[in-house]
Short mmCIF file of C-alpha atoms in Angstrom, two decimals:
data_model
loop_
_atom_site.label_atom_id
_atom_site.label_comp_id
_atom_site.label_asym_id
_atom_site.label_seq_id
_atom_site.Cartn_x
_atom_site.Cartn_y
_atom_site.Cartn_z
CA UNK W 1 -71.27 31.71 -5.10
CA UNK W 2 -68.14 31.09 0.70
CA UNK W 3 -68.08 31.96 7.21
CA UNK W 4 -66.16 31.84 7.99
CA UNK W 5 -65.10 30.50 4.68
CA UNK W 6 -66.42 33.24 2.62
CA UNK W 7 -65.50 32.58 -0.82
CA UNK W 8 -66.64 33.70 -4.07
CA UNK W 9 -66.98 31.23 -6.86
CA UNK W 10 -67.51 32.66 -10.28
CA UNK W 11 -69.08 29.91 -12.30
CA UNK W 12 -69.01 30.89 -15.91
CA UNK W 13 -68.32 33.30 -18.64
CA UNK W 14 -69.72 33.32 -22.12
CA UNK W 15 -70.75 36.63 -23.66
CA UNK W 16 -73.87 36.51 -25.79
CA UNK W 17 -75.56 39.41 -27.57
CA UNK W 18 -78.73 39.06 -25.54
CA UNK W 19 -80.92 41.91 -24.25
CA UNK W 20 -79.44 43.44 -21.13
CA UNK W 21 -78.38 46.85 -20.01
CA UNK W 22 -74.70 46.54 -19.19
CA UNK W 23 -71.63 44.36 -19.22
CA UNK W 24 -70.58 42.72 -15.98
CA UNK W 25 -68.17 44.99 -14.11
CA UNK W 26 -65.17 42.83 -13.30
CA UNK W 27 -61.76 44.45 -13.69
CA UNK W 28 -59.02 41.94 -14.29
CA UNK W 29 -55.49 43.13 -13.68
CA UNK W 30 -53.64 40.19 -12.27
CA UNK W 31 -49.97 40.01 -11.54
CA UNK W 32 -47.41 40.16 -8.81
CA UNK W 33 -46.39 37.56 -6.26
CA UNK W 34 -47.38 37.19 -2.66
CA UNK W 35 -44.90 36.61 0.10
CA UNK W 36 -45.56 33.33 1.83
CA UNK W 37 -45.48 35.06 5.19
CA UNK W 38 -48.58 37.07 4.27
CA UNK W 39 -50.79 34.01 4.46
CA UNK W 40 -50.39 33.81 8.20
CA UNK W 41 -51.47 37.42 8.64
CA UNK W 42 -55.01 36.91 7.32
CA UNK W 43 -57.40 35.44 9.87
CA UNK W 44 -60.69 33.73 9.13
CA UNK W 45 -62.44 36.76 10.57
CA UNK W 46 -60.60 39.01 8.15
CA UNK W 47 -61.47 36.71 5.25
CA UNK W 48 -65.12 36.96 6.29
CA UNK W 49 -64.85 40.71 6.27
CA UNK W 50 -63.30 40.74 2.82
CA UNK W 51 -66.05 38.52 1.42
CA UNK W 52 -68.69 40.85 2.84
CA UNK W 53 -66.86 43.82 1.35
CA UNK W 54 -66.52 42.07 -2.00
CA UNK W 55 -70.20 41.22 -2.42
CA UNK W 56 -71.22 44.72 -1.34
CA UNK W 57 -68.85 46.14 -3.96
CA UNK W 58 -70.21 43.80 -6.63
CA UNK W 59 -73.80 44.76 -5.85
CA UNK W 60 -72.89 48.44 -5.93
CA UNK W 61 -71.04 48.24 -9.27
CA UNK W 62 -73.51 46.09 -11.22
CA UNK W 63 -77.18 46.75 -12.03
CA UNK W 64 -79.22 44.80 -9.48
CA UNK W 65 -82.78 44.30 -10.65
CA UNK W 66 -85.54 45.37 -8.24
CA UNK W 67 -88.02 43.05 -6.57
CA UNK W 68 -90.84 43.89 -8.99
CA UNK W 69 -88.76 43.03 -12.07
CA UNK W 70 -89.85 39.88 -14.02
CA UNK W 71 -86.35 38.37 -13.77
CA UNK W 72 -86.28 38.80 -10.00
CA UNK W 73 -89.81 37.48 -9.63
CA UNK W 74 -88.89 34.41 -11.65
CA UNK W 75 -85.85 33.76 -9.48
CA UNK W 76 -87.92 34.21 -6.31
CA UNK W 77 -90.42 31.67 -7.57
CA UNK W 78 -87.72 29.16 -8.49
CA UNK W 79 -85.94 29.46 -5.14
CA UNK W 80 -89.03 29.50 -2.93
CA UNK W 81 -88.27 27.43 0.16
CA UNK W 82 -84.50 27.60 -0.44
CA UNK W 83 -83.44 29.82 2.43
CA UNK W 84 -80.32 28.38 4.03
CA UNK W 85 -77.71 25.65 3.85
CA UNK W 86 -75.71 24.28 6.78
CA UNK W 87 -76.72 27.26 8.90
CA UNK W 88 -75.80 29.81 6.23
CA UNK W 89 -78.61 32.07 5.09
CA UNK W 90 -78.95 32.31 1.32
CA UNK W 91 -79.80 35.48 -0.55
CA UNK W 92 -80.43 35.79 -4.27
CA UNK W 93 -80.21 38.75 -6.64
CA UNK W 94 -80.26 39.21 -10.41
CA UNK W 95 -77.67 41.31 -12.28
CA UNK W 96 -79.03 42.85 -15.50
CA UNK W 97 -75.92 42.29 -17.62
CA UNK W 98 -75.07 40.84 -21.01
CA UNK W 99 -72.72 38.15 -19.69
CA UNK W 100 -74.03 34.59 -19.40
CA UNK W 101 -72.85 33.95 -15.89
CA UNK W 102 -73.59 33.47 -12.21
CA UNK W 103 -71.59 33.29 -9.00
CA UNK W 104 -71.97 32.27 -5.37
CA UNK W 105 -70.25 33.48 -2.22
CA UNK W 106 -69.42 31.65 0.95
CA UNK W 107 -71.67 33.97 2.92
CA UNK W 108 -74.66 32.59 1.00
CA UNK W 109 -74.92 35.35 -1.60
CA UNK W 110 -75.91 33.95 -4.99
CA UNK W 111 -76.03 36.24 -8.00
CA UNK W 112 -77.62 35.14 -11.28
CA UNK W 113 -77.15 37.12 -14.47
CA UNK W 114 -80.21 37.99 -16.55
CA UNK W 115 -78.63 36.72 -19.77
CA UNK W 116 -78.08 33.31 -18.20
CA UNK W 117 -81.77 33.30 -17.31
CA UNK W 118 -82.57 34.15 -20.94
CA UNK W 119 -81.07 30.91 -22.21
CA UNK W 120 -81.80 28.46 -19.37
CA UNK W 121 -85.08 26.86 -18.41
CA UNK W 122 -86.34 26.87 -14.83
CA UNK W 123 -85.03 23.35 -14.29
CA UNK W 124 -81.60 24.18 -15.71
CA UNK W 125 -81.29 27.24 -13.49
CA UNK W 126 -82.21 25.17 -10.45
CA UNK W 127 -79.40 22.78 -11.34
CA UNK W 128 -76.92 25.67 -11.45
CA UNK W 129 -78.15 26.90 -8.08
CA UNK W 130 -78.13 23.43 -6.52
CA UNK W 131 -74.55 22.79 -7.60
CA UNK W 132 -73.30 26.09 -6.22
CA UNK W 133 -75.13 25.53 -2.95
CA UNK W 134 -73.12 22.31 -2.74
CA UNK W 135 -69.90 24.30 -2.84
CA UNK W 136 -71.20 26.66 -0.15
CA UNK W 137 -72.14 23.73 2.07
CA UNK W 138 -68.79 22.00 1.68
CA UNK W 139 -66.84 25.24 2.20
CA UNK W 140 -64.84 24.58 -0.94
CA UNK W 141 -64.52 28.28 -1.56
CA UNK W 142 -62.69 29.27 1.60
CA UNK W 143 -59.27 28.20 0.45
CA UNK W 144 -59.89 29.48 -3.09
CA UNK W 145 -60.98 32.87 -1.80
CA UNK W 146 -58.01 33.12 0.54
CA UNK W 147 -55.61 32.24 -2.26
CA UNK W 148 -57.26 34.72 -4.61
CA UNK W 149 -57.02 37.35 -1.92
CA UNK W 150 -53.33 36.71 -1.41
CA UNK W 151 -52.47 36.49 -5.10
CA UNK W 152 -54.37 39.57 -6.21
CA UNK W 153 -55.88 42.13 -3.87
CA UNK W 154 -53.23 41.69 -1.20
CA UNK W 155 -50.24 41.21 -3.42
CA UNK W 156 -48.79 44.55 -2.42
CA UNK W 157 -49.61 44.10 1.23
CA UNK W 158 -52.54 45.42 3.26
CA UNK W 159 -52.01 47.02 6.61
CA UNK W 160 -54.18 46.00 9.53
CA UNK W 161 -54.74 47.61 12.87
CA UNK W 162 -55.99 45.90 15.99
CA UNK W 163 -56.74 42.75 14.03
CA UNK W 164 -59.03 44.60 11.63
CA UNK W 165 -58.16 44.25 7.97
CA UNK W 166 -57.82 47.38 5.90
CA UNK W 167 -60.51 48.06 3.31
CA UNK W 168 -59.69 47.15 -0.26
CA UNK W 169 -59.55 49.75 -3.01
CA UNK W 170 -61.69 49.47 -6.15
CA UNK W 171 -58.60 48.35 -8.04
CA UNK W 172 -57.83 45.64 -5.50
CA UNK W 173 -61.42 44.42 -5.52
CA UNK W 174 -61.27 44.23 -9.31
CA UNK W 175 -58.05 42.24 -9.12
CA UNK W 176 -59.67 39.91 -6.61
CA UNK W 177 -62.54 39.27 -9.00
CA UNK W 178 -60.10 38.40 -11.76
CA UNK W 179 -58.33 35.89 -9.55
CA UNK W 180 -61.62 34.31 -8.54
CA UNK W 181 -62.60 34.04 -12.20
CA UNK W 182 -59.66 31.72 -12.78
CA UNK W 183 -60.26 29.60 -9.67
CA UNK W 184 -61.00 25.91 -10.19
CA UNK W 185 -62.16 23.02 -8.04
CA UNK W 186 -60.93 19.45 -8.09
CA UNK W 187 -62.93 16.65 -9.66
CA UNK W 188 -63.78 15.28 -6.24
CA UNK W 189 -65.02 18.68 -5.10
CA UNK W 190 -67.19 18.96 -8.21
CA UNK W 191 -68.56 15.47 -7.69
CA UNK W 192 -69.35 16.18 -4.04
CA UNK W 193 -71.04 19.47 -4.97
CA UNK W 194 -73.15 17.60 -7.53
CA UNK W 195 -74.23 15.07 -4.91
CA UNK W 196 -74.97 17.70 -2.30
CA UNK W 197 -76.88 19.84 -4.77
CA UNK W 198 -78.97 16.85 -5.80
CA UNK W 199 -79.89 15.99 -2.22
CA UNK W 200 -80.47 19.63 -1.32
CA UNK W 201 -82.94 20.16 -4.16
CA UNK W 202 -84.69 16.91 -3.28
CA UNK W 203 -85.02 17.95 0.38
CA UNK W 204 -86.33 21.37 -0.68
CA UNK W 205 -89.15 19.76 -2.63
CA UNK W 206 -87.59 20.40 -6.04
CA UNK W 207 -87.14 17.79 -8.75
CA UNK W 208 -83.41 16.84 -8.61
CA UNK W 209 -83.51 15.97 -12.30
CA UNK W 210 -82.53 19.64 -12.52
CA UNK W 211 -78.91 18.67 -11.92
CA UNK W 212 -78.70 16.45 -15.01
CA UNK W 213 -80.65 18.94 -17.13
CA UNK W 214 -78.33 21.80 -16.22
CA UNK W 215 -75.28 19.74 -17.18
CA UNK W 216 -76.91 18.77 -20.46
CA UNK W 217 -77.53 22.44 -21.23
CA UNK W 218 -73.94 23.27 -20.34
CA UNK W 219 -72.69 20.62 -22.72
CA UNK W 220 -74.90 22.04 -25.47
CA UNK W 221 -73.55 25.55 -24.85
CA UNK W 222 -69.99 24.27 -25.02
CA UNK W 223 -70.64 22.51 -28.30
CA UNK W 224 -72.30 25.58 -29.76
CA UNK W 225 -69.46 27.85 -28.66
CA UNK W 226 -66.71 25.62 -30.05
CA UNK W 227 -63.21 25.34 -28.66
CA UNK W 228 -61.70 27.67 -31.23
CA UNK W 229 -64.05 30.63 -30.90
CA UNK W 230 -63.40 33.75 -28.89
CA UNK W 231 -66.85 33.56 -27.31
CA UNK W 232 -66.10 30.28 -25.63
CA UNK W 233 -67.63 28.90 -22.48
CA UNK W 234 -65.07 29.29 -19.74
CA UNK W 235 -65.41 26.96 -16.79
CA UNK W 236 -69.09 27.03 -16.04
CA UNK W 237 -69.29 24.69 -13.05
CA UNK W 238 -65.49 24.48 -13.36
CA UNK W 239 -66.33 21.71 -15.79
CA UNK W 240 -63.98 18.80 -16.39
CA UNK W 241 -63.82 16.46 -19.40
CA UNK W 242 -66.00 13.95 -17.51
CA UNK W 243 -69.16 16.03 -18.01
CA UNK W 244 -70.89 13.06 -19.68
CA UNK W 245 -70.17 11.00 -16.58
CA UNK W 246 -71.66 13.67 -14.36
CA UNK W 247 -74.80 13.79 -16.48
CA UNK W 248 -75.13 10.01 -16.34
CA UNK W 249 -74.66 9.92 -12.55
CA UNK W 250 -77.39 12.48 -11.96
CA UNK W 251 -79.78 10.84 -14.44
CA UNK W 252 -79.30 7.40 -12.88
CA UNK W 253 -79.74 8.74 -9.37
CA UNK W 254 -82.96 10.60 -10.21
CA UNK W 255 -84.35 7.56 -11.99
CA UNK W 256 -83.46 5.24 -9.11
CA UNK W 257 -85.16 7.62 -6.67
CA UNK W 258 -88.34 7.44 -8.71
CA UNK W 259 -88.40 11.02 -10.01
CA UNK W 260 -90.02 11.63 -13.35
CA UNK W 261 -87.98 13.61 -15.83
CA UNK W 262 -89.71 16.98 -16.11
CA UNK W 263 -90.62 18.65 -19.36
CA UNK W 264 -87.71 20.98 -19.95
CA UNK W 265 -89.57 23.99 -21.27
CA UNK W 266 -87.86 26.84 -23.05
CA UNK W 267 -86.82 29.82 -20.90
CA UNK W 268 -89.56 32.27 -20.16
CA UNK W 269 -89.52 35.27 -22.46
CA UNK W 270 -87.84 38.16 -20.74
CA UNK W 271 -89.89 41.31 -20.49
CA UNK W 272 -88.45 44.33 -22.21
CA UNK W 273 -86.45 46.43 -19.82
CA UNK W 274 -87.05 50.15 -19.79
#
């Protein structure tokens, strides 16, 4: 990232100077307050519509790599057999951008950035995907998306007619993305998403060690970035200080289930983009 509870969860932001064609298009212009009475005017159906509109806008304003691209082919191979969760169909695309990032939507849309793929192994990427699928399954994003909608895109009020929500402008959609960027989940939500992601990968025939490996990689990225640098890692997985605990939980669970820790190979070399 979510149906219903369409909600977009932006999971990370660390800009690296890695090969890619563009910077992620996410306008952030937050501000303004929302009247409490507005909350009651947005139905679940309208929220669903806004999520659909948002992901369509994101796909239209960022370079989506085609099916024959090596990045897309790699993602297709990694996610083979991962088609739906709790009745929600999943769809995956790769954005060819310089940001090290990914996000998932409540409608099952998962977008992975090429620069994240450049620095993560297959197993680490599967851990990212498994965790975000956990948030989709638990509908964590619905409330976050609604609040982001009310605090950003709808802060000035959106008219509706016959129960149909008005379309958002480009500016409002950009504001919405900024609000979603700052969204966080509770520790219990993160823990539950970890557990769901683990079980989901296991059921899909993937090695759930991926969860622990992805957290280990995240910790390494955080340490490399440093807390005082401008290019800092900002809330990948909405990470809390108990990251070591989360790593330990996933390692112990995989070991107890009899899974062998896979060889965590370096990321595949990205083909030059023309």
